[in-house]
CSV table of C-alpha atoms in Angstrom, one decimal:
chain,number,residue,atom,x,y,z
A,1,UNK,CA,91.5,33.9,85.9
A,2,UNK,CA,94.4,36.1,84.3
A,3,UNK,CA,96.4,34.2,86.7
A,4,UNK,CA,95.3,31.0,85.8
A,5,UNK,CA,95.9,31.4,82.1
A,6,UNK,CA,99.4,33.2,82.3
A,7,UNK,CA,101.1,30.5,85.0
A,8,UNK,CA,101.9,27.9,82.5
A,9,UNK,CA,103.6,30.2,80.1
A,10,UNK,CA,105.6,31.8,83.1
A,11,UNK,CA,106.2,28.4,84.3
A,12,UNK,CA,107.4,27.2,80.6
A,13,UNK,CA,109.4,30.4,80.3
A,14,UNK,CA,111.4,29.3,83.6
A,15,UNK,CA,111.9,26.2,82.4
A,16,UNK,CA,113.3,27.2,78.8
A,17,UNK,CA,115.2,29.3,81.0
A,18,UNK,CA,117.3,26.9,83.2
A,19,UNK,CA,117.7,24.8,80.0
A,20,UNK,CA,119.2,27.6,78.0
A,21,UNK,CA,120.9,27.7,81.0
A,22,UNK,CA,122.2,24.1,81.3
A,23,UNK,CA,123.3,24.1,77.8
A,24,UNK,CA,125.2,27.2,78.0
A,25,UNK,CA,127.0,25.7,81.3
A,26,UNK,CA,130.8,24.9,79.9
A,27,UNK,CA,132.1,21.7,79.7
A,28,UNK,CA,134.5,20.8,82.7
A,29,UNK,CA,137.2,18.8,81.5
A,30,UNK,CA,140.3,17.6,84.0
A,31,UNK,CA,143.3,16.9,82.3
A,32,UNK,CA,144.9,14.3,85.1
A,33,UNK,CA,148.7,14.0,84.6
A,34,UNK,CA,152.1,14.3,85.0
A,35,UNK,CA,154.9,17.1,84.4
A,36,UNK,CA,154.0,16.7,80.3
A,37,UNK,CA,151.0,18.7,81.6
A,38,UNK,CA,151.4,20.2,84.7
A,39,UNK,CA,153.7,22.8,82.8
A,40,UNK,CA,157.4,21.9,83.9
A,41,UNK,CA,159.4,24.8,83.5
A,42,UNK,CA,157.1,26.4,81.0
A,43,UNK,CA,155.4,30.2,81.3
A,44,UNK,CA,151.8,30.4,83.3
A,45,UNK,CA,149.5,30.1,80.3
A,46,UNK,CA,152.2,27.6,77.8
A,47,UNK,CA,150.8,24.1,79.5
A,48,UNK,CA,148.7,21.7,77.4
A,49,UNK,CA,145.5,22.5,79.5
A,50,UNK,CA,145.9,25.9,79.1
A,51,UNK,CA,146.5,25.7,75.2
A,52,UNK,CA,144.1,22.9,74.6
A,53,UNK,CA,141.6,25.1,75.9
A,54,UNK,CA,142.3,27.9,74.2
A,55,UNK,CA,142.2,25.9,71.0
A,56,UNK,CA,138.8,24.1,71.8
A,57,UNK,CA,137.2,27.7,72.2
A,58,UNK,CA,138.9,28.7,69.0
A,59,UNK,CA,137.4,26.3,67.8
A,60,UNK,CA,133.7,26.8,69.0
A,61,UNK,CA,133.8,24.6,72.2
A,62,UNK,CA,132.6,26.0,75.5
A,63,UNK,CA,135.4,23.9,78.1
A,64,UNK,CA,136.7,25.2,81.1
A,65,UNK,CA,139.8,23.2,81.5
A,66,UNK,CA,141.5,22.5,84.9
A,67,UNK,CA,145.4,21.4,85.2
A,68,UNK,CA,145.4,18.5,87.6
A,69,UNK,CA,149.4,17.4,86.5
A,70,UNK,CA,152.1,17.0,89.0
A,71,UNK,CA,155.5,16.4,88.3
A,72,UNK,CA,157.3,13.3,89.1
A,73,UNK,CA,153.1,11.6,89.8
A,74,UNK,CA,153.6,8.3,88.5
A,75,UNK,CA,149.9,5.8,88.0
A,76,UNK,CA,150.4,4.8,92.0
A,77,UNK,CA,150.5,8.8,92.4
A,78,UNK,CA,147.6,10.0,90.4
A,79,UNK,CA,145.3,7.2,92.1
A,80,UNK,CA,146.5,8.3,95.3
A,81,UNK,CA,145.3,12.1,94.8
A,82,UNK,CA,142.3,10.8,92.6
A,83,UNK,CA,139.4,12.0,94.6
A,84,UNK,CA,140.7,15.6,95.7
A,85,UNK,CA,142.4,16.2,91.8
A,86,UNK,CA,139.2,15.4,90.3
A,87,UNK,CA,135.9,17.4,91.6
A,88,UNK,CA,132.7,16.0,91.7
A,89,UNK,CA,131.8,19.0,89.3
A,90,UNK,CA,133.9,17.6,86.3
A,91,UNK,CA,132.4,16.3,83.1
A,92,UNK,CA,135.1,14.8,81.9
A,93,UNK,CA,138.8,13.9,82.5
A,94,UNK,CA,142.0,13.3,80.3
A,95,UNK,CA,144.0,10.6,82.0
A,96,UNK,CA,148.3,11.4,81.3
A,97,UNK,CA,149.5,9.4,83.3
A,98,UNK,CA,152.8,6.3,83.2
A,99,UNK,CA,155.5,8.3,81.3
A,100,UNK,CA,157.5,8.3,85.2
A,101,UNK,CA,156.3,4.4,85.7
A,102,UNK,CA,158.2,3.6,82.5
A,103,UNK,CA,161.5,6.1,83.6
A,104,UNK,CA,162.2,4.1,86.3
A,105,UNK,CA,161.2,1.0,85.5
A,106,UNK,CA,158.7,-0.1,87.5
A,107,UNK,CA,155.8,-3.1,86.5
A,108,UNK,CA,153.7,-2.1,83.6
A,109,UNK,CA,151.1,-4.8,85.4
A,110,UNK,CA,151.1,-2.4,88.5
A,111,UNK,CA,150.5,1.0,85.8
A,112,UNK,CA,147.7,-1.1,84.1
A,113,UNK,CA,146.4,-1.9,87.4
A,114,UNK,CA,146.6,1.8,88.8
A,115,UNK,CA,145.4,2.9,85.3
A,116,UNK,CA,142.5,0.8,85.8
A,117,UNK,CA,141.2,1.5,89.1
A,118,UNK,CA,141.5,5.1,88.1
A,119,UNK,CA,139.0,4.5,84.9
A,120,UNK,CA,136.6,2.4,87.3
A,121,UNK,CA,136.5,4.6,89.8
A,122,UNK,CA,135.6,7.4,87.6
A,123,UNK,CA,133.1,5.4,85.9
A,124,UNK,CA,131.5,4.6,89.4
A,125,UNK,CA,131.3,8.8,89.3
A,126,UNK,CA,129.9,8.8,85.9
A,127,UNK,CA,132.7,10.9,84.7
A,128,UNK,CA,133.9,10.0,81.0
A,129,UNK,CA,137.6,9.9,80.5
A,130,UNK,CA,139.7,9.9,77.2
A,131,UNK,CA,143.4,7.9,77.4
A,132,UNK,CA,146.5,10.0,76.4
A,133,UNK,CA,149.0,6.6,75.7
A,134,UNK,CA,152.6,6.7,76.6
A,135,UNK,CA,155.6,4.6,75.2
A,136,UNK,CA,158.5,3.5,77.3
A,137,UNK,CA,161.6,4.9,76.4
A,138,UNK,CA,163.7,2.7,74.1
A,139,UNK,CA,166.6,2.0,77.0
A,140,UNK,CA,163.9,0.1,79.0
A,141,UNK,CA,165.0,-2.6,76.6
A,142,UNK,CA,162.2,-4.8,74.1
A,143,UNK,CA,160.6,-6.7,76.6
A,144,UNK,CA,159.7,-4.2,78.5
A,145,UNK,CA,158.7,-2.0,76.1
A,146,UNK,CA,156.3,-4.7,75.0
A,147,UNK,CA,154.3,-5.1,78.2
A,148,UNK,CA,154.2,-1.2,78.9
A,149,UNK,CA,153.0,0.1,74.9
A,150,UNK,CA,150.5,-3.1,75.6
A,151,UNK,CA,148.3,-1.5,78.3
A,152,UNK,CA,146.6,1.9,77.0
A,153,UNK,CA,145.2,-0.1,73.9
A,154,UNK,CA,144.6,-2.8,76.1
A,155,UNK,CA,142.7,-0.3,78.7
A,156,UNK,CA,141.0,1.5,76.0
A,157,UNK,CA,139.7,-1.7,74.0
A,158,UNK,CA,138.8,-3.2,77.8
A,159,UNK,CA,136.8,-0.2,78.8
A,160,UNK,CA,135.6,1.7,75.8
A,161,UNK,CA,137.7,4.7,75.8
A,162,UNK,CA,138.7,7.2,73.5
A,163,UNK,CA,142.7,6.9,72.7
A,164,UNK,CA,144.8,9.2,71.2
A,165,UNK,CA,148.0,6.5,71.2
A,166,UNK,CA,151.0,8.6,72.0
A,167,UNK,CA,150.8,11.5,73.9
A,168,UNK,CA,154.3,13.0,73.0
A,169,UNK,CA,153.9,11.8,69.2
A,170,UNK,CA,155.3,14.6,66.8
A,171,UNK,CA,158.1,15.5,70.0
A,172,UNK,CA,159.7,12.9,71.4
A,173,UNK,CA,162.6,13.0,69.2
A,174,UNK,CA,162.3,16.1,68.4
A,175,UNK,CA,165.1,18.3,70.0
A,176,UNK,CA,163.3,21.6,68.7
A,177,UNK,CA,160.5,20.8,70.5
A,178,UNK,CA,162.2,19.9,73.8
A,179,UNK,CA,163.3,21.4,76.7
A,180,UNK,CA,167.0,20.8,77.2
A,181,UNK,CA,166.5,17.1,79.5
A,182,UNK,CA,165.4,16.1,76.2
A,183,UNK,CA,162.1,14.4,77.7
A,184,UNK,CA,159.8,17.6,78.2
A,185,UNK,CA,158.3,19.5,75.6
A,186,UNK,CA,159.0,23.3,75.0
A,187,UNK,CA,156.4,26.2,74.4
A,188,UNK,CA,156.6,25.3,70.9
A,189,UNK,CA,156.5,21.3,71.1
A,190,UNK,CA,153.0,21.8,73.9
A,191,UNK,CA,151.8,23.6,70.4
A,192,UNK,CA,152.6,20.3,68.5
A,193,UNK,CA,150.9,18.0,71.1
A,194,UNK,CA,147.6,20.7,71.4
A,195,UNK,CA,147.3,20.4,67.4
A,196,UNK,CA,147.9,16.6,67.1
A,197,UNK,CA,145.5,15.8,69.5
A,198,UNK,CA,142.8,18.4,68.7
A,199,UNK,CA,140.6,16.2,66.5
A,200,UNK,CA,140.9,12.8,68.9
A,201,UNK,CA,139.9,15.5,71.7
A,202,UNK,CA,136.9,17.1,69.9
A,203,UNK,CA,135.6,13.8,68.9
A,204,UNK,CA,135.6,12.9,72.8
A,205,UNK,CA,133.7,15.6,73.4
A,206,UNK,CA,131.5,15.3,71.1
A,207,UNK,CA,130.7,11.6,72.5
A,208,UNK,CA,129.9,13.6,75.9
A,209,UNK,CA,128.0,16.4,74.3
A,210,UNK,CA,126.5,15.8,71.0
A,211,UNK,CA,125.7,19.1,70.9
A,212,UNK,CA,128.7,20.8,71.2
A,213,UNK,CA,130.0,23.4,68.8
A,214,UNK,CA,133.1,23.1,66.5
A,215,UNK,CA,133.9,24.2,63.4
A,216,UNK,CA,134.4,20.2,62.4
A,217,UNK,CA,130.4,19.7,62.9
């Protein structure tokens, strides 16, 4: 009889259990990019993955947040590694990626079309992503730069994604904040991008995880 009446609490007590558990898991965020976070010639520990986590927990958000940027990736690059860069474990992703599509020129209708088999295929995984935008560089001439500044609002308003607009806003033209090609971002300018897109970030996760933590809440 003793047995009978303590089950249920032992088997409620487990079950509390693996929900404290679940809850306490941390959120697994990929950041899925380029050399602006992959770290290009920066210290172990000064990339934005590494300092946007560091912020989020500063900030009372349990991430774990992995660097999936390689330099010189363009859109046709990240979709290629798509499946093997993103685990089946992740939450979450941050897509930076069609600063090197817009370098060299090529179609901002073959980015948006990368871009966007990246987002669906993600979605077919269940696994939320955010949009970092990118600008092309003023040398690509107007035209251009119209059809390429076009497609992360356009992706974003198309598929319901969080969009922090410019990914290097508060940098790009800023030598201080550069490395010495004048495109990457130094120690200090990765500081600039974590603290700019901080709140855009937080709000994203937020959308995944209502019940996140954050001093903002």
């Amino acid at each position: 009889m003793r047995l009978k009446a303590t089950a249920p609490i032992v088997f409620a007590a487990l079950a509390l259990s693996g929900a404290s558990a679940s809850a306490e898991t941390p959120l697994e965020i990929v950041v899925l990019g380029d050399s602006l976070v992959a770290g290009y010639e920066l210290a172990p520990g000064e990339d934005y993955p590494s300092k946007l986590e560091a912020a989020l927990r500063e900030a009372g958000y349990d991430v774990a947040i992995s660097n999936a940027g390689v330099s010189g990736d363009t859109t046709s690059g990240g979709l290629a590694r798509l499946d093997w860069s993103v685990p089946d474990s992740a939450n979450a992703v941050i897509l930076e990626l069609g600063a090197n599509d817009a370098l060299r020129g090529l179609s901002p209708d073959q980015a948006a079309e990368n871009l966007s088999t990246i987002i669906e295929r993600l979605r077919d995984r269940e696994i939320p992503v955010m949009l970092m935008g990118m600008m092309a560089p003023p040398n690509m001439g107007a035209d251009y730069a119209a059809d390429f500044n076009a497609i992360y609002p356009e992706l974003a308003s198309e598929y319901g994604l969080d969009l922090y607009p410019f990914f290097l806003d508060g940098v790009a033209t800023h030598a201080e904040y550069q490395l010495a090609d004048g495109m990457h971002p130094n120690a200090e300018g990765v500081e600039v991008m974590v603290e700019n897109t901080l709140p855009s970030v937080e709000a994203f996760i937020r959308s995944i995880r209502p019940q996140s933590g954050g001093q903002s809440n």
